[in-house]
Coordinates of C-alpha atoms in Angstrom, one line a residue:
X1 CA -38.8 -23.5 146.4
X2 CA -36.0 -26.0 146.8
X3 CA -34.7 -27.2 150.2
X4 CA -31.7 -24.9 150.1
X5 CA -33.9 -21.9 149.6
X6 CA -36.2 -23.1 152.4
X7 CA -33.2 -23.5 154.7
X8 CA -32.1 -19.9 154.1
X9 CA -35.7 -18.6 154.6
X10 CA -36.2 -20.6 157.9
X11 CA -32.8 -19.5 159.2
X12 CA -33.6 -15.8 158.6
X13 CA -37.1 -16.2 160.2
X14 CA -35.6 -17.8 163.3
X15 CA -33.0 -15.1 163.6
X16 CA -35.7 -12.4 163.3
X17 CA -37.9 -14.2 166.0
X18 CA -34.9 -14.2 168.4
X19 CA -34.0 -10.5 168.0
X20 CA -34.3 -8.6 171.2
X21 CA -34.8 -4.9 172.1
X22 CA -32.6 -2.9 174.5
X23 CA -34.6 -4.3 177.4
X24 CA -33.9 -7.9 176.5
X25 CA -37.5 -8.5 175.2
X26 CA -38.1 -10.3 172.0
X27 CA -38.9 -7.8 169.3
X28 CA -41.7 -10.0 167.9
X29 CA -44.1 -11.1 170.7
X30 CA -44.7 -14.8 171.1
X31 CA -48.3 -14.5 169.9
X32 CA -47.0 -13.0 166.6
X33 CA -44.2 -15.5 166.0
X34 CA -46.0 -17.6 163.4
X35 CA -44.8 -21.2 163.4
X36 CA -43.2 -22.2 160.1
X37 CA -44.9 -25.1 158.2
X38 CA -42.6 -26.9 155.9
X39 CA -44.7 -28.8 153.4
X40 CA -43.0 -31.2 151.1
X41 CA -42.6 -34.8 149.8
X42 CA -41.0 -37.4 152.2
X43 CA -37.2 -37.8 152.2
X44 CA -36.1 -34.5 150.6
X45 CA -34.2 -33.3 153.7
X46 CA -36.7 -31.4 155.8
X47 CA -35.4 -32.8 159.1
X48 CA -31.7 -32.6 158.0
X49 CA -31.9 -28.8 157.4
X50 CA -33.3 -28.3 160.9
X51 CA -30.2 -29.8 162.4
X52 CA -28.0 -27.7 160.1
X53 CA -29.9 -24.5 161.0
X54 CA -29.7 -25.1 164.8
X55 CA -26.0 -25.9 164.6
X56 CA -25.2 -22.9 162.5
X57 CA -27.1 -20.5 164.8
X58 CA -25.6 -22.1 167.9
X59 CA -29.1 -22.8 169.4
X60 CA -30.6 -26.1 170.6
X61 CA -33.0 -28.4 168.8
X62 CA -35.8 -30.6 170.0
X63 CA -37.5 -32.8 167.4
X64 CA -40.7 -34.8 167.7
X65 CA -42.8 -36.8 165.2
X66 CA -46.4 -35.9 166.0
X67 CA -47.7 -39.2 164.6
X68 CA -46.4 -40.9 167.8
X69 CA -48.4 -38.6 170.1
X70 CA -51.8 -39.0 171.7
X71 CA -53.6 -36.2 173.5
X72 CA -52.3 -37.5 176.8
X73 CA -48.6 -37.6 175.8
X74 CA -48.6 -34.2 174.1
X75 CA -50.8 -32.3 176.5
X76 CA -50.1 -34.1 179.8
X77 CA -52.2 -36.3 182.0
X78 CA -55.0 -34.9 184.3
X79 CA -54.6 -35.1 188.1
X80 CA -56.5 -33.8 191.1
X81 CA -55.0 -30.8 192.9
X82 CA -56.4 -29.7 196.4
X83 CA -56.7 -25.9 196.6
X84 CA -58.4 -23.4 198.9
X85 CA -60.4 -20.4 197.7
X86 CA -62.0 -17.9 200.2
X87 CA -61.7 -20.3 203.1
X88 CA -63.1 -23.3 201.3
X89 CA -61.3 -26.3 200.0
X90 CA -61.8 -27.6 196.4
X91 CA -60.5 -30.4 194.2
X92 CA -59.3 -29.0 191.0
X93 CA -58.3 -30.9 187.8
X94 CA -54.8 -30.0 186.5
X95 CA -52.4 -31.5 184.0
X96 CA -48.9 -32.8 184.3
X97 CA -46.3 -31.2 182.0
X98 CA -46.4 -32.3 178.4
X99 CA -43.6 -34.7 177.4
X100 CA -42.7 -32.3 174.6
X101 CA -42.4 -29.2 176.9
X102 CA -40.5 -31.2 179.5
X103 CA -38.0 -32.3 176.8
X104 CA -37.3 -28.6 176.0
X105 CA -36.5 -27.9 179.7
X106 CA -34.3 -31.0 179.8
X107 CA -32.3 -29.8 176.8
X108 CA -31.9 -26.3 178.3
X109 CA -30.7 -27.8 181.6
X110 CA -28.2 -30.2 180.1
X111 CA -26.8 -28.0 177.4
X112 CA -27.0 -24.6 179.1
X113 CA -28.5 -23.2 175.8
X114 CA -31.7 -21.3 176.5
X115 CA -32.9 -20.7 172.9
X116 CA -33.7 -23.2 170.3
X117 CA -36.1 -24.7 167.7
X118 CA -38.9 -27.0 168.5
X119 CA -39.4 -29.1 165.4
X120 CA -42.6 -31.0 165.1
X121 CA -42.7 -33.3 162.1
X122 CA -45.8 -34.8 160.6
X123 CA -47.8 -32.0 162.1
X124 CA -50.7 -32.6 159.7
X125 CA -51.0 -36.2 160.8
X126 CA -51.9 -35.6 164.5
X127 CA -54.5 -37.9 166.1
X128 CA -58.1 -37.0 166.1
X129 CA -58.0 -36.4 169.9
X130 CA -55.1 -34.0 169.6
X131 CA -56.2 -32.0 166.5
X132 CA -58.6 -29.6 168.4
X133 CA -55.7 -28.5 170.6
X134 CA -53.4 -27.6 167.7
X135 CA -54.9 -24.2 167.1
X136 CA -54.2 -23.1 170.6
X137 CA -50.7 -24.5 170.3
X138 CA -49.9 -22.8 167.0
X139 CA -51.1 -19.4 168.2
X140 CA -50.1 -19.3 171.8
X141 CA -47.3 -21.9 172.0
X142 CA -49.2 -23.8 174.7
X143 CA -49.5 -27.6 175.2
X144 CA -52.2 -28.2 177.8
X145 CA -51.5 -25.8 180.6
X146 CA -47.8 -25.4 179.8
X147 CA -46.2 -22.9 177.5
X148 CA -43.2 -23.4 175.2
X149 CA -40.4 -21.5 176.9
X150 CA -39.6 -18.0 175.5
X151 CA -36.8 -18.1 173.0
X152 CA -38.0 -21.3 171.4
X153 CA -39.1 -21.0 167.8
X154 CA -41.6 -23.5 166.4
X155 CA -41.0 -25.1 163.1
X156 CA -43.3 -27.8 161.8
X157 CA -43.3 -30.1 158.8
X158 CA -45.6 -32.4 156.9
X159 CA -46.3 -34.3 153.7
X160 CA -48.9 -33.4 151.1
X161 CA -52.0 -35.7 151.2
X162 CA -50.9 -37.6 148.1
X163 CA -47.9 -39.0 150.0
X164 CA -49.6 -39.9 153.3
X165 CA -53.1 -41.3 153.9
X166 CA -53.1 -40.0 157.5
X167 CA -52.8 -36.4 156.4
X168 CA -55.7 -34.1 157.5
X169 CA -56.3 -30.7 156.0
X170 CA -55.9 -27.7 158.2
X171 CA -58.7 -25.2 158.1
X172 CA -58.1 -21.5 157.1
X173 CA -58.1 -20.4 160.8
X174 CA -55.2 -22.7 161.5
X175 CA -53.3 -22.0 158.2
X176 CA -53.6 -18.2 158.9
X177 CA -51.4 -18.7 162.0
X178 CA -48.5 -20.3 160.1
X179 CA -45.9 -19.4 157.6
X180 CA -46.2 -22.0 154.9
X181 CA -43.2 -23.1 152.8
X182 CA -43.8 -25.6 150.0
X183 CA -40.6 -27.5 149.1
X184 CA -39.9 -29.5 146.0
X185 CA -37.1 -32.0 145.2
X186 CA -34.2 -30.4 143.3
X187 CA -31.3 -32.6 142.1
X188 CA -28.8 -29.7 141.6
X189 CA -29.2 -28.6 145.2
X190 CA -29.1 -32.2 146.5
X191 CA -26.0 -32.9 144.4
X192 CA -24.2 -30.0 146.1
X193 CA -25.2 -31.5 149.5
X194 CA -24.2 -35.0 148.4
X195 CA -20.8 -33.9 147.3
X196 CA -20.2 -32.2 150.6
X197 CA -21.4 -35.3 152.5
X198 CA -19.2 -37.4 150.2
X199 CA -21.9 -39.8 149.2
X200 CA -20.7 -42.8 147.2
X201 CA -19.5 -41.6 143.7
X202 CA -21.4 -44.5 142.0
X203 CA -24.7 -43.0 143.3
X204 CA -23.9 -39.4 142.2
X205 CA -22.6 -40.7 138.8
X206 CA -25.7 -42.8 138.2
X207 CA -28.1 -40.0 139.0
X208 CA -26.1 -37.5 136.9
X209 CA -26.8 -39.7 133.9
X210 CA -30.4 -40.5 135.0
X211 CA -31.7 -37.3 136.7
X212 CA -35.3 -38.6 136.5
X213 CA -34.2 -41.3 139.0
X214 CA -33.4 -38.8 141.7
X215 CA -36.9 -38.6 143.1
X216 CA -40.2 -40.1 142.1
X217 CA -43.4 -41.4 143.6
X218 CA -45.9 -43.3 141.5
X219 CA -48.7 -45.8 141.9
X220 CA -48.6 -49.0 139.8
X221 CA -50.7 -52.2 139.7
X222 CA -48.2 -53.7 142.2
X223 CA -48.4 -50.8 144.6
X224 CA -46.3 -47.7 145.4
X225 CA -43.0 -47.2 143.6
X226 CA -40.9 -44.5 145.3
X227 CA -37.3 -43.1 145.2
X228 CA -36.3 -40.4 147.7
X229 CA -33.2 -38.4 148.4
X230 CA -33.2 -40.0 151.9
X231 CA -33.2 -43.5 150.2
X232 CA -30.1 -42.6 148.1
X233 CA -28.2 -41.2 151.1
X234 CA -29.0 -44.2 153.3
X235 CA -28.0 -46.6 150.5
X236 CA -24.7 -44.7 150.1
X237 CA -23.7 -45.3 153.7
X238 CA -24.6 -49.0 153.5
X239 CA -22.7 -49.5 150.3
X240 CA -19.6 -47.9 151.9
X241 CA -19.9 -50.3 154.8
X242 CA -20.4 -53.3 152.5
X243 CA -17.3 -52.3 150.5
X244 CA -15.2 -52.0 153.7
X245 CA -16.3 -55.5 154.7
X246 CA -15.6 -56.9 151.2
X247 CA -19.3 -57.9 150.9
X248 CA -21.0 -57.9 147.4
X249 CA -23.6 -55.2 146.8
X250 CA -26.6 -57.1 145.5
X251 CA -30.1 -56.3 144.3
X252 CA -31.6 -57.4 147.6
X253 CA -29.6 -54.6 149.4
X254 CA -30.4 -51.8 146.9
X255 CA -34.2 -52.6 146.8
X256 CA -34.4 -52.0 150.5
X257 CA -33.7 -48.3 149.9
X258 CA -34.9 -47.7 146.3
X259 CA -38.4 -49.0 145.8
X260 CA -38.5 -49.1 142.1
X261 CA -37.6 -52.3 140.3
X262 CA -36.5 -50.8 137.1
X263 CA -34.2 -48.3 138.8
X264 CA -32.8 -51.0 141.1
X265 CA -31.8 -53.1 138.1
X266 CA -30.2 -50.2 136.2
X267 CA -28.3 -49.1 139.3
X268 CA -26.9 -52.6 140.0
X269 CA -25.8 -52.7 136.4
X270 CA -24.1 -49.3 136.6
X271 CA -22.5 -50.1 140.0
X272 CA -21.0 -53.3 138.6
X273 CA -19.5 -51.4 135.7
X274 CA -18.3 -48.6 138.1
X275 CA -16.4 -51.2 140.1
X276 CA -14.8 -52.5 136.9
X277 CA -13.7 -48.9 136.2
X278 CA -12.3 -48.6 139.7
X279 CA -10.2 -51.7 139.1
X280 CA -9.1 -50.7 135.6
X281 CA -8.2 -47.1 136.5
X282 CA -6.5 -47.3 139.9
X283 CA -7.2 -43.7 141.2
X284 CA -4.6 -44.1 143.9
X285 CA -1.9 -44.8 141.3
X286 CA -3.1 -42.0 139.1
X287 CA -2.9 -39.4 141.9
X288 CA 0.5 -40.8 143.0
X289 CA 1.7 -40.4 139.4
X290 CA 2.7 -44.0 138.9
X291 CA 0.4 -45.1 136.1
X292 CA 1.7 -46.1 132.7
X293 CA 0.8 -45.0 129.2
X294 CA -1.6 -47.8 128.6
X295 CA -4.0 -46.3 131.1
X296 CA -3.9 -43.0 129.2
X297 CA -4.5 -44.7 125.9
X298 CA -7.4 -46.7 127.4
X299 CA -9.0 -43.5 128.8
X300 CA -8.7 -41.8 125.4
X301 CA -10.6 -44.6 123.7
X302 CA -13.2 -44.9 126.5
X303 CA -16.9 -44.1 125.8
X304 CA -18.6 -41.1 127.4
X305 CA -20.0 -43.0 130.4
X306 CA -16.6 -44.5 131.2
X307 CA -14.9 -41.1 130.9
X308 CA -17.4 -39.5 133.2
X309 CA -16.9 -42.3 135.8
X310 CA -13.1 -41.8 135.6
X311 CA -13.4 -38.1 136.2
X312 CA -15.9 -38.7 139.0
X313 CA -13.5 -41.1 140.8
X314 CA -10.6 -38.7 140.5
X315 CA -12.6 -35.7 141.7
X316 CA -14.1 -37.7 144.6
X317 CA -10.6 -38.8 145.8
X318 CA -8.7 -35.6 145.4
X319 CA -11.5 -33.6 147.0
X320 CA -11.6 -36.0 149.9
X321 CA -7.9 -35.5 150.4
X322 CA -8.3 -31.7 150.4
X323 CA -11.2 -31.9 152.8
X324 CA -9.2 -33.9 155.3
X325 CA -6.4 -31.4 155.0
X326 CA -8.7 -28.4 155.6
X327 CA -10.2 -30.3 158.6
X328 CA -6.7 -30.8 160.1
X329 CA -5.9 -27.1 159.5
X330 CA -9.0 -26.0 161.5
X331 CA -8.3 -28.4 164.3
X332 CA -4.7 -27.2 164.7
X333 CA -5.9 -23.6 164.6
X334 CA -8.4 -24.3 167.4
X335 CA -5.6 -25.8 169.5
X336 CA -3.2 -23.0 168.8
X337 CA -5.4 -20.2 170.3
X338 CA -5.2 -21.3 174.0
X339 CA -1.5 -22.3 173.6
X340 CA -0.7 -18.8 172.4
X341 CA -2.5 -17.4 175.5
X342 CA -0.4 -19.7 177.7
X343 CA 2.8 -18.6 176.0
X344 CA 2.0 -14.9 176.7
X345 CA 1.8 -15.7 180.5
X346 CA 4.5 -18.3 180.7
X347 CA 6.9 -16.2 182.7
X348 CA 4.4 -15.7 185.5
X349 CA 3.3 -19.3 185.8
X350 CA 4.5 -22.1 188.1
X351 CA 4.8 -25.7 187.0
X352 CA 1.6 -26.5 189.0
X353 CA -0.3 -23.6 187.5
X354 CA 0.6 -24.5 184.0
X355 CA -0.4 -28.2 184.6
X356 CA -3.7 -26.9 186.0
X357 CA -4.2 -24.7 183.0
X358 CA -3.8 -27.5 180.5
X359 CA -6.1 -29.7 182.6
X360 CA -8.8 -27.0 182.7
X361 CA -8.6 -26.5 178.9
X362 CA -9.1 -30.2 178.4
X363 CA -12.0 -30.4 180.8
X364 CA -13.6 -27.2 179.3
X365 CA -13.5 -28.7 175.8
X366 CA -15.0 -32.0 177.0
X367 CA -17.7 -30.1 178.8
X368 CA -18.3 -27.9 175.7
X369 CA -18.7 -31.1 173.6
X370 CA -21.1 -32.6 176.2
X371 CA -23.3 -29.6 176.1
X372 CA -23.3 -29.5 172.3
X373 CA -24.4 -33.1 172.2
X374 CA -27.1 -32.4 174.7
X375 CA -28.4 -29.5 172.6
X376 CA -29.5 -31.9 169.9
X377 CA -28.1 -29.6 167.2
X378 CA -24.5 -30.8 166.8
X379 CA -23.5 -31.8 163.3
X380 CA -21.2 -34.8 162.7
X381 CA -18.6 -32.5 161.3
X382 CA -18.5 -30.3 164.5
X383 CA -18.6 -33.3 166.7
X384 CA -15.6 -34.8 164.8
X385 CA -13.7 -31.5 165.1
X386 CA -14.2 -31.2 168.8
X387 CA -13.2 -34.8 169.5
X388 CA -10.0 -34.3 167.6
X389 CA -9.2 -31.1 169.5
X390 CA -9.9 -32.9 172.8
X391 CA -7.6 -35.8 171.6
X392 CA -4.7 -33.4 171.1
X393 CA -5.1 -31.7 174.5
X394 CA -5.5 -35.2 176.1
X395 CA -2.1 -36.1 174.5
X396 CA -0.5 -32.9 175.8
X397 CA -1.9 -33.5 179.3
X398 CA -0.6 -37.1 179.3
X399 CA 2.9 -36.0 178.1
X400 CA 3.4 -33.3 180.8
X401 CA 2.1 -35.6 183.5
X402 CA 4.7 -38.3 182.7
X403 CA 7.6 -35.9 183.2
X404 CA 9.1 -33.7 185.9
X405 CA 10.0 -30.1 185.2
X406 CA 12.0 -27.5 186.9
X407 CA 10.1 -24.6 185.4
X408 CA 6.9 -23.8 183.5
X409 CA 9.1 -22.7 180.5
X410 CA 10.6 -26.2 180.2
X411 CA 7.2 -27.8 180.4
X412 CA 5.9 -25.4 177.7
X413 CA 8.8 -26.5 175.5
X414 CA 7.5 -30.0 175.7
X415 CA 3.9 -28.8 174.9
X416 CA 5.3 -26.8 171.9
X417 CA 7.2 -29.9 170.7
X418 CA 4.0 -32.0 170.8
X419 CA 2.1 -29.4 168.8
X420 CA 5.0 -28.8 166.4
X421 CA 5.1 -32.5 165.6
X422 CA 1.4 -32.5 164.6
X423 CA 2.0 -29.3 162.6
X424 CA 5.0 -30.8 160.8
X425 CA 2.9 -33.9 159.9
X426 CA 0.2 -31.6 158.6
X427 CA 2.6 -29.7 156.4
X428 CA 4.0 -33.0 155.0
X429 CA 0.4 -34.1 154.2
X430 CA -0.3 -30.7 152.6
X431 CA 2.6 -31.2 150.2
X432 CA 1.4 -34.6 149.4
X433 CA -2.1 -33.3 148.6
X434 CA -0.6 -30.6 146.4
X435 CA 1.3 -33.3 144.5
X436 CA -1.9 -35.4 144.1
X437 CA -3.8 -32.4 142.8
X438 CA -1.0 -31.8 140.2
X439 CA -1.1 -35.4 139.2
X440 CA -4.9 -35.2 138.8
X441 CA -4.5 -32.3 136.3
X442 CA -1.7 -34.0 134.6
X443 CA -3.6 -37.2 134.0
X444 CA -6.8 -35.5 132.8
X445 CA -4.7 -33.2 130.5
X446 CA -2.8 -36.1 128.9
X447 CA -5.9 -38.3 128.6
X448 CA -8.6 -35.8 127.7
X449 CA -7.0 -32.5 126.9
X450 CA -9.1 -29.4 127.5
X451 CA -12.4 -31.1 126.8
X452 CA -15.5 -31.5 129.0
X453 CA -13.5 -33.8 131.4
X454 CA -11.2 -30.9 132.3
X455 CA -14.2 -28.6 132.6
X456 CA -15.8 -30.9 135.1
X457 CA -12.6 -31.1 137.2
X458 CA -12.2 -27.3 137.2
X459 CA -15.9 -26.8 138.1
X460 CA -15.7 -29.2 141.1
X461 CA -12.6 -27.6 142.4
X462 CA -14.2 -24.2 142.1
X463 CA -17.6 -24.9 143.7
X464 CA -16.5 -27.2 146.6
X465 CA -15.6 -24.7 149.4
X466 CA -12.6 -26.7 150.8
X467 CA -11.1 -27.2 147.4
X468 CA -11.4 -23.4 146.5
X469 CA -9.8 -22.6 149.9
X470 CA -6.9 -25.0 149.5
X471 CA -6.1 -23.7 146.0
X472 CA -6.4 -20.1 147.2
X473 CA -4.0 -20.8 150.2
X474 CA -1.4 -22.9 148.5
X475 CA -1.9 -22.1 144.8
X476 CA -2.1 -24.4 141.9
X477 CA -0.2 -23.6 138.7
X478 CA -2.4 -26.2 136.9
X479 CA -5.6 -24.6 138.0
X480 CA -4.4 -21.1 137.1
X481 CA -3.4 -22.2 133.6
X482 CA -6.9 -23.6 133.0
X483 CA -8.7 -20.7 134.7
X484 CA -6.9 -17.3 134.4
X485 CA -9.9 -15.5 135.8
X486 CA -10.4 -17.7 138.9
X487 CA -13.0 -16.3 141.3
X488 CA -13.4 -17.9 144.7
X489 CA -16.2 -17.6 147.2
X490 CA -16.0 -14.8 149.7
X491 CA -17.0 -17.2 152.5
X492 CA -13.6 -18.9 152.2
X493 CA -11.9 -15.7 153.6
X494 CA -12.5 -16.4 157.3
X495 CA -11.3 -20.0 157.0
X496 CA -8.3 -18.9 155.0
X497 CA -7.4 -16.4 157.7
X498 CA -7.4 -19.2 160.3
X499 CA -5.3 -21.5 158.1
X500 CA -2.7 -18.8 157.7
X501 CA -2.2 -18.7 161.4
X502 CA -1.0 -22.3 161.6
X503 CA 2.7 -21.3 161.5
X504 CA 3.5 -22.4 165.0
X505 CA 3.1 -21.1 168.5

């Protein structure tokens, strides 16, 4: 199966393992909770989906690579304990708590989250001294003398032997205690992920044309050649930083991430052409509607690869604008909820009480973020959202502490004013995004008509959640004209409902 299907299956399994009966006991006993074994080539996203699953289920995550562990670090160190049995004293050997088990308790303590996933990577590469203990661990969730706490589901991962010389085969007794999921690289699934993560458009465009270059591992006379999804993603982040710093992207950079000489040469050639297209077709001007007819004529005469690059750049920029707009909408909605609660009680509050309420909201959000970070399962998107909410409440707190008020109502007017300014700016930006979306359609229509280029634009706006949400909320006559039977994803409904509430306090 592909990594998206694997994620869904693991998420369902974790949810089932964490179901409880009316007495609060787990429906599936620990001994029957088979650890999941995710088997697949390196760099296809096994670790990434664990972070996503934990974040989406609001549980914690502790990750370890088993290649780094010896018997002592995984099981604990022996020590002598003095005990008395039936009137006689004895020296008894015991074990300190495993570093892995201790990490789980640390996360529970620091995050206040009592359930989670223990993710053990490279499980089939454990050291010889540790291998005999794995059967006991996989069945009884015990490292040494110490059990994995109840409520923690074990997920493991490893590479097939052709990718890793350290791999050891599990025997049938061990395999019979695991749920085995074999995962293969799938570009269509990764492309969806790459679009949502906003990987560099040159990388997505290059692999679109050369799908065989998405993932490969081969042995040559010079050694191993390999290209992985992880390599492309890491390269994307580095290229963005290089561009921000006005540094040239050279072969020496690309070959640090893509270990295939032929692919590196072809990507560098494609990237250089891509940059020329960026210069020739200023997407900022196109979306602002200030381009001239010569740009349209040049696009009409462009070869296929050039046209695809133009559409890719336009889609990338307009979808980025829309995502930022949806992000701001969600932040404002999150801020609005407690402000509405304050407004409902405003007549019964004193100035000091209202001041304290605002301070408590700020502190509570900061503490919530701290716990999420300590859980090990917070995504960069959730982290960014919470930081922005905290920033707004910090601004409100600073504003009311700089002034003197005769009543809580007057103080609340200042709070409302602060929020309304942010909302007004959001609405201005929304109108700007709508205009940029219209200009995107206008340029594509004038340059390419209703050909494949328009189809690509329509497809991207339909399948990317934030774009579908934006169009559903604000409408787009251009979109409707080109797609009379538009069908949007049901999962946008909840977010749409939240966006609709951003009309003020």
